[in-house]
XYZ file of C-alpha atoms in Angstrom:
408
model
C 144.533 39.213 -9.797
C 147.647 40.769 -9.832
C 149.590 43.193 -9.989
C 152.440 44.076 -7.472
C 152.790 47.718 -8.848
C 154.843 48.798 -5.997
C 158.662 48.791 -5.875
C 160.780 49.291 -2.438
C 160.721 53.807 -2.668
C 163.848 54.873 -3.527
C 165.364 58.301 -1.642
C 163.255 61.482 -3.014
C 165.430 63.756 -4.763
C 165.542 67.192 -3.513
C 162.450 69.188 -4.131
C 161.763 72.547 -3.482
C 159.172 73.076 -0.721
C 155.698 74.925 -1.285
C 155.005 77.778 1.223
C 152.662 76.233 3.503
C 149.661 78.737 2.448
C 150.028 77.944 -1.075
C 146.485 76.490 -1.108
C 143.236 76.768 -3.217
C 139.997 76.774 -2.889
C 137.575 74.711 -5.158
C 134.619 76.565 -7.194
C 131.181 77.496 -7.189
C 129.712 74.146 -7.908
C 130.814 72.545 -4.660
C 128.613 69.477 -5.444
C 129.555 68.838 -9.360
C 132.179 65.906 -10.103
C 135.165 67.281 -11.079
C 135.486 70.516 -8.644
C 138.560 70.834 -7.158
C 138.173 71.199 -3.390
C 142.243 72.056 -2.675
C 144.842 72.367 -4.633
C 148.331 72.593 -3.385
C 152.083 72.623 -4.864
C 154.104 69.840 -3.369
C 157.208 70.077 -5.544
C 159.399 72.406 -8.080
C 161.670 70.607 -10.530
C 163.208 73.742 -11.874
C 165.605 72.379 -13.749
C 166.242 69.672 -16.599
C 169.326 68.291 -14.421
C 166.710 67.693 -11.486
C 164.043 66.272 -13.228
C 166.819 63.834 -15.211
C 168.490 63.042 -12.026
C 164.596 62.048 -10.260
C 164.071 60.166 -13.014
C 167.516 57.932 -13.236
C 166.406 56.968 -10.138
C 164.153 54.596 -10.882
C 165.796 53.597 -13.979
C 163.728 55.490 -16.300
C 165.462 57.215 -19.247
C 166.030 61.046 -19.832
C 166.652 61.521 -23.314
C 162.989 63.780 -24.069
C 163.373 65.494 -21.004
C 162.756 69.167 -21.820
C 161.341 71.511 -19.381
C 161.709 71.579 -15.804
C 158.145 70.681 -13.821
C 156.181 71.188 -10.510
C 153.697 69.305 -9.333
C 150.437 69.607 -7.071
C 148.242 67.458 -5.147
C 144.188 67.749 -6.087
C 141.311 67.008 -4.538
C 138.482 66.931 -6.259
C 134.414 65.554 -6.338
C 133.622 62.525 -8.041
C 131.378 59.310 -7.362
C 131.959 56.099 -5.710
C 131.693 52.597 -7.014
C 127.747 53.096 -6.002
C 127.512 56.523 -7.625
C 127.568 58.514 -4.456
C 128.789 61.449 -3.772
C 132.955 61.034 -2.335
C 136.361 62.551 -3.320
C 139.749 61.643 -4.302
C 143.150 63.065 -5.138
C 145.923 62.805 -7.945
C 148.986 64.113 -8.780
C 149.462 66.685 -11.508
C 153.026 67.504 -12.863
C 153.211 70.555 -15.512
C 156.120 71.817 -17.494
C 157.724 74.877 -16.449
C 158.662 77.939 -18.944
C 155.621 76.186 -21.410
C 153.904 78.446 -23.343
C 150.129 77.981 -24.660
C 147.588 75.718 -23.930
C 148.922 72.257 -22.600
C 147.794 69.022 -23.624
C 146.869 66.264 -21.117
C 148.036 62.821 -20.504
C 146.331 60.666 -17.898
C 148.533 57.907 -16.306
C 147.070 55.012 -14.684
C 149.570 53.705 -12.009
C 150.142 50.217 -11.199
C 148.454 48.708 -8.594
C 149.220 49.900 -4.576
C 148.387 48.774 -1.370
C 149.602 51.193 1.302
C 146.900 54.218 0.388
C 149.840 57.282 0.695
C 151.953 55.154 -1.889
C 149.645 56.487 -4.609
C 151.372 59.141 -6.685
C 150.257 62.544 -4.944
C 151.180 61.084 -1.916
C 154.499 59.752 -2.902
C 155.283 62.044 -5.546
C 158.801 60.803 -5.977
C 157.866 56.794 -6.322
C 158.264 54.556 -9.154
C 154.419 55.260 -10.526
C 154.515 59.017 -10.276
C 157.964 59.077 -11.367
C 156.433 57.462 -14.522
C 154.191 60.594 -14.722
C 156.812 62.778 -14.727
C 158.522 61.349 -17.388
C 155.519 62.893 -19.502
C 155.101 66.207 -18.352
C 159.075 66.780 -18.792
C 158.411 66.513 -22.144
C 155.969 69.023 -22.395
C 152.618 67.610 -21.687
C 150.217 68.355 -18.355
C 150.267 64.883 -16.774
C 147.501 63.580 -14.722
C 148.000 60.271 -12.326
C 144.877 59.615 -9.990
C 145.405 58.446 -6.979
C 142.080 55.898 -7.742
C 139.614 55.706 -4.841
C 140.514 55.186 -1.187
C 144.059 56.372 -1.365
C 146.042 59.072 -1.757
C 143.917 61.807 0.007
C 140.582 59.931 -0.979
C 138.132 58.041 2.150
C 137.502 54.609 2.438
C 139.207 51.523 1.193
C 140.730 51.310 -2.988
C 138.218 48.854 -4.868
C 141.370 47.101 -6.394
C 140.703 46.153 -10.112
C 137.537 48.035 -10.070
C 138.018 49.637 -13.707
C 135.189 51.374 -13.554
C 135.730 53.830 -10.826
C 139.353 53.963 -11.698
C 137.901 55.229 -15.296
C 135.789 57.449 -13.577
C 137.742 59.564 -11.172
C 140.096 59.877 -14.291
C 137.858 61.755 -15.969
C 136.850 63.619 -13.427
C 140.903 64.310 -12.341
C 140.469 66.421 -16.303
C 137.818 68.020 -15.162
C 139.459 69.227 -12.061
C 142.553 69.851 -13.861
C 140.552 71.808 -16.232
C 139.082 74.302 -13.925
C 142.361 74.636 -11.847
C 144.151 75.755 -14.511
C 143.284 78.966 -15.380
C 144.012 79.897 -11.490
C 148.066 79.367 -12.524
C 147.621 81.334 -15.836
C 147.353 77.746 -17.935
C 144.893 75.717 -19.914
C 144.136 71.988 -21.469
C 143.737 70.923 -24.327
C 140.453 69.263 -25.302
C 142.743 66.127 -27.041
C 143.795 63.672 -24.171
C 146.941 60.927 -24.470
C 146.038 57.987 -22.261
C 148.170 55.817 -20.859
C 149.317 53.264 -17.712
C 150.972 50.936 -16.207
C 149.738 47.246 -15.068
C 146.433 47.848 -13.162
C 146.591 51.283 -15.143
C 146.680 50.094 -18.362
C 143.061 48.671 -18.076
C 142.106 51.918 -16.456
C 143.650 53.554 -19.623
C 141.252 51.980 -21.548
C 138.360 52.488 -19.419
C 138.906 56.262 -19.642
C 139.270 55.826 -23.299
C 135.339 53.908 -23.410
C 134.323 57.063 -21.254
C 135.614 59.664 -23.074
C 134.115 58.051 -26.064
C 130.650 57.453 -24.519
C 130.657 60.631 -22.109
C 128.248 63.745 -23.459
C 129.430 65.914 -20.175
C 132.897 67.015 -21.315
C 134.974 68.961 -23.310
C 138.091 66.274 -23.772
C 137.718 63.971 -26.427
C 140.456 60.720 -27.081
C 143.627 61.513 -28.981
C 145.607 58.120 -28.443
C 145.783 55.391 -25.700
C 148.887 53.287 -24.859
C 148.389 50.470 -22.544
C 150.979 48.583 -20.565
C 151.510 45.175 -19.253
C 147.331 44.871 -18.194
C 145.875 41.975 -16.498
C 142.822 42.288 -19.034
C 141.364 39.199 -18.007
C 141.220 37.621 -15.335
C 138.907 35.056 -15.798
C 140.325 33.555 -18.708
C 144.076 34.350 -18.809
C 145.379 35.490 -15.650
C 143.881 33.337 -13.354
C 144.667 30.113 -15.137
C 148.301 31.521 -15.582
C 148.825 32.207 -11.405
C 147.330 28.342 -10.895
C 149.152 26.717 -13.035
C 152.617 28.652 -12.445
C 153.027 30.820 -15.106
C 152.831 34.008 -13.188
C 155.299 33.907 -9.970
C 153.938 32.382 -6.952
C 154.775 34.807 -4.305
C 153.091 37.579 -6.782
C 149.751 35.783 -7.069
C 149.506 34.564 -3.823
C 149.860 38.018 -2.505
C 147.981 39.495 -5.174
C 145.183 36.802 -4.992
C 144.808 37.427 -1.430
C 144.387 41.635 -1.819
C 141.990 40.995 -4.712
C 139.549 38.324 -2.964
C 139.195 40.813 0.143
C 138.495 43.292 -1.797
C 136.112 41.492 -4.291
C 134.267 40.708 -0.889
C 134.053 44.075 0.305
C 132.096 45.213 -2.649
C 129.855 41.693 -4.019
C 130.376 39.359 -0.959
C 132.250 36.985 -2.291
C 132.915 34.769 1.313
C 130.708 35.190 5.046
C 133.858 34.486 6.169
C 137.674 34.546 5.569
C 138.260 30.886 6.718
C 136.460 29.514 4.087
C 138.477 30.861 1.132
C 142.263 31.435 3.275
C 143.797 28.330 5.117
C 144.897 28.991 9.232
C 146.942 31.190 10.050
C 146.190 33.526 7.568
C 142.398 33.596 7.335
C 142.109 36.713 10.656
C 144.683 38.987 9.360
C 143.921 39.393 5.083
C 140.605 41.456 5.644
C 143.369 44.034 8.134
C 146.307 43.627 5.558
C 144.668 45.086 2.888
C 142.554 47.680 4.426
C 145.198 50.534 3.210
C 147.363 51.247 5.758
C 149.667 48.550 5.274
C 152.020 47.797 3.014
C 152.553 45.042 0.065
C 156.100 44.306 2.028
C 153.669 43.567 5.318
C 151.321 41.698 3.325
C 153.698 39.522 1.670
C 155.114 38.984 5.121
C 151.954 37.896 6.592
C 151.554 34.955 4.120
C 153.112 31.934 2.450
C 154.822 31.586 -0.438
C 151.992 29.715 -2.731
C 148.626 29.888 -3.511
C 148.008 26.261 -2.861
C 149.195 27.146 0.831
C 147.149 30.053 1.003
C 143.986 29.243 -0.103
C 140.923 26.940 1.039
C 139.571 24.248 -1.306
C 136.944 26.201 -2.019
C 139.068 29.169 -2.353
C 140.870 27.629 -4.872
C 137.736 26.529 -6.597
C 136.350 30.232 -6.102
C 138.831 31.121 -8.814
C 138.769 27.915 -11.019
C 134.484 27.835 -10.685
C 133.669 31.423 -9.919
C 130.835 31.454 -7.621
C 127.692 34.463 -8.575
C 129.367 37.003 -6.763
C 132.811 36.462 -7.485
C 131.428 36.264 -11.255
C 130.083 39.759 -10.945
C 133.493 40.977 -9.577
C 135.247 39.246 -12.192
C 133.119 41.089 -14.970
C 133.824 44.603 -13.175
C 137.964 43.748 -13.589
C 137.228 42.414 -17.248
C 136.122 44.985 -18.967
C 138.766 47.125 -20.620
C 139.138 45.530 -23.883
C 135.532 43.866 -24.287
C 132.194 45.192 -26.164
C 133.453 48.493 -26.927
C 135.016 50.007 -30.312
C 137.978 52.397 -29.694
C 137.716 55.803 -31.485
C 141.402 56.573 -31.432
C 144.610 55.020 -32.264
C 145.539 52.441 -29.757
C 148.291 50.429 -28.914
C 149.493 48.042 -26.470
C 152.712 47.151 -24.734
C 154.201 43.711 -22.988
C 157.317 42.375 -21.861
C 157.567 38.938 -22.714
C 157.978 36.401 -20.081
C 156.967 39.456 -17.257
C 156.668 37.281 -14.332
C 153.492 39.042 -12.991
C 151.139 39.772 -15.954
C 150.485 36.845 -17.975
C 151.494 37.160 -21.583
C 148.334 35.891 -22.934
C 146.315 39.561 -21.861
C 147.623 41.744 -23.950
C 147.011 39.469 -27.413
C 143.378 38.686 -26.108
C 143.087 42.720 -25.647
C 143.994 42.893 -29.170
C 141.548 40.049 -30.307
C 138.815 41.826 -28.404
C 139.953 44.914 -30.245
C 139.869 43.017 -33.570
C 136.259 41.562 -32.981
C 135.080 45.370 -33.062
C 136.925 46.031 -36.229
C 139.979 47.815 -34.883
C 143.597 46.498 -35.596
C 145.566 47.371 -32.820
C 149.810 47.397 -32.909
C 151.020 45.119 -29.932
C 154.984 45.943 -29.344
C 156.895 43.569 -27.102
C 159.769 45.342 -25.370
C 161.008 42.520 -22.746
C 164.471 42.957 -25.571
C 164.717 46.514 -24.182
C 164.463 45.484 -20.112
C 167.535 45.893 -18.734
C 166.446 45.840 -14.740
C 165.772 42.393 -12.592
C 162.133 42.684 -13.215
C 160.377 42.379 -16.648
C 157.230 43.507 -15.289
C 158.725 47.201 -14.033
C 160.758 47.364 -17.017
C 158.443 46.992 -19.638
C 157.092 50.242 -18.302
C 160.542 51.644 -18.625
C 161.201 50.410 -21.709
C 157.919 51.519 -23.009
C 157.826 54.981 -22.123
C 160.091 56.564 -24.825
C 157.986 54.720 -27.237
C 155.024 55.895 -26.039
C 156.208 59.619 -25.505
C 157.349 60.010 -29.190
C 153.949 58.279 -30.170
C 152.125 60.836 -28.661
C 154.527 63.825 -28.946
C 153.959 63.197 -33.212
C 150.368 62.742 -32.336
C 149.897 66.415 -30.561
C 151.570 68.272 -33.527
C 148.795 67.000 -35.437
């Protein structure tokens, strides 16, 4: 359950506007996953300074920051969590003054509540800063918005890996066929990578990619970062019994039963899994348009305060639905064989992600025959919060990782 991936925004730094008309139309095959339906410019980065000084702001370093970038907001076909027919948006950030074909890196952000504090949508927040980070040194970066935010309809399946995975992939495809319209082209070799909730949908993209026949982009390397890989197991147990913050899984817990409901029916009805007063207001608070600051307002401090009997024992005994919702979130690292070098990331004693996922990622890893590096950077966190920092402390890593990788 997990994962606050939103910080407070910090000011934008000063962007240069797109003319309003700078728009684009998507292409022939209006129905196919993948076409773009608009395309617009929302920023220009022209210089190294800028992009250093955006950013410093949120703590990130700027030591491989080479180009200047701009970025653009797509929208683009894809599928819901049913397979039907819907749309979504992402943010893509490409160096400026790059020559030749680009190659790709997908970033999975951490998890948001408030649907325009997605990365295309706040292009200058702590997520799609992240993203930036890549593409200023030199690759085209892709962050999805995920389904129902950003630009997309309807409400975000949170921890839904699946259709995170999905309208990844289908963010390339878009991508790819945009392009050419700005004189520029991909790659076929994609970097994946992402933060908290993003790190499992870094690894879903990577199982797609490997077991996808309809594309041209085929795994180069996958970096995942401070996951909640399972929740049944580790991350659960960890946010009863303390080990996780309270106010994080209480909050989180609450976001991620509403939405488990919305898609399995979980509960008939919010007071019998969240105690009065709380029960009338979780199914509002986490439709989209309000934010984790409102939601954490809106209840307690503890689980144990928040939660029913039985919707305490919904998470200690999952129930048939909540099982099936629980084997949609836990499926990044399990009963698949990665095809490319892989690594993972953690910041020990973050004090939102249990520990414990990113060693049983490994295992699961290890059960297929693949040995995969686990680094743990909580020595390099310098800011209040390991969980945040571990992305910042595990992005230069993960930028010279695949930066060596590309030459190749």
């Amino acid at each position: 359950m997990l994962l606050l991936g939103a910080v407070p925004a910090d000011p934008a730094v000063a962007a240069t506007a797109s003319p309003a008309g700078d728009l684009h139309p998507g292409g022939q095959h209006a129905q196919g996953r993948g076409t773009v339906v608009s395309a617009e410019r929302i920023y220009t980065l022209p210089t190294v300074e800028e992009v250093s000084a955006s950013l410093e702001e949120h703590g990130f370093g700027n030591d491989q920051v080479r180009y200047g970038v701009e970025g653009y907001r797509l929208v683009y076909r894809t599928v819901d969590t049913d397979g039907r027919p819907t749309t979504a948006s992402g943010l893509l950030i490409l160096p400026l003054h790059r020559s030749g074909a680009l190659t790709p890196v997908t970033y999975g952000h951490g998890s948001e509540l408030l649907r325009t504090d997605a990365p295309s949508t706040d292009p200058h927040g702590f997520d799609a800063t992240a993203a930036l980070g890549y593409a200023a040194s030199g690759f085209a970066t892709l962050a999805p918005d995920y389904l129902g935010m950003g630009k997309g309809p309807g409400t975000h399946p949170y921890l839904h890996v699946r259709s995170a995975a999905d309208v990844t992939l289908d963010m390339l495809r878009a991508a790819d066929g945009y392009l050419p319209t700005e004189g520029r082209t991909l790659r076929s070799k994609v970097f994946a990578t992402g933060f908290s909730q993003g790190g499992g949908v870094a690894l879903g993209l990577g199982r797609n990619l490997r077991e996808d026949d309809g594309t041209r982009f085929r795994l180069g390397a996958m970096a995942a970062v401070s996951g909640a890989y399972d929740l049944r197991r580790v991350q659960i147990p960890a946010m009863l019994e303390g080990e996780v913050a309270a106010k994080p899984a209480t909050v989180s817990s609450a976001y991620a039963l509403a939405s488990f409901n919305r898609l399995h029916d979980v509960y008939d009805d919010p007071g019998e899994v969240f105690r009065e007063p709380y029960a009338p207001k979780i199914d509002e608070l986490t439709d989209g348009t309000h934010s984790y600051q409102e939601l954490a307002e809106a209840t307690p401090e503890t689980l144990q305060e928040l939660l029913t009997p039985h919707g305490e024992g919904l998470l200690r005994e999952p129930n048939e639905a909540m099982s099936r919702a629980l084997v949609e979130t836990d499926n990044a690292c399990t009963g698949w064989r990665p095809q490319a070098p892989t690594r993972l990331y953690f910041a020990g004693g973050d004090e939102q992600a249990a520990n414990a996922n990113t060693p049983f990622c490994a295992r699961a890893f290890a059960r297929q025959g693949v040995d995969v590096p686990v680094q743990d950077v909580g020595a390099e966190v310098t800011g209040p919060s390991l969980h945040f920092g571990s992305q910042i402390a595990a992005q230069p890593h993960i930028t010279e990782w695949f930066l060596s990788a590309s030459r190749h």
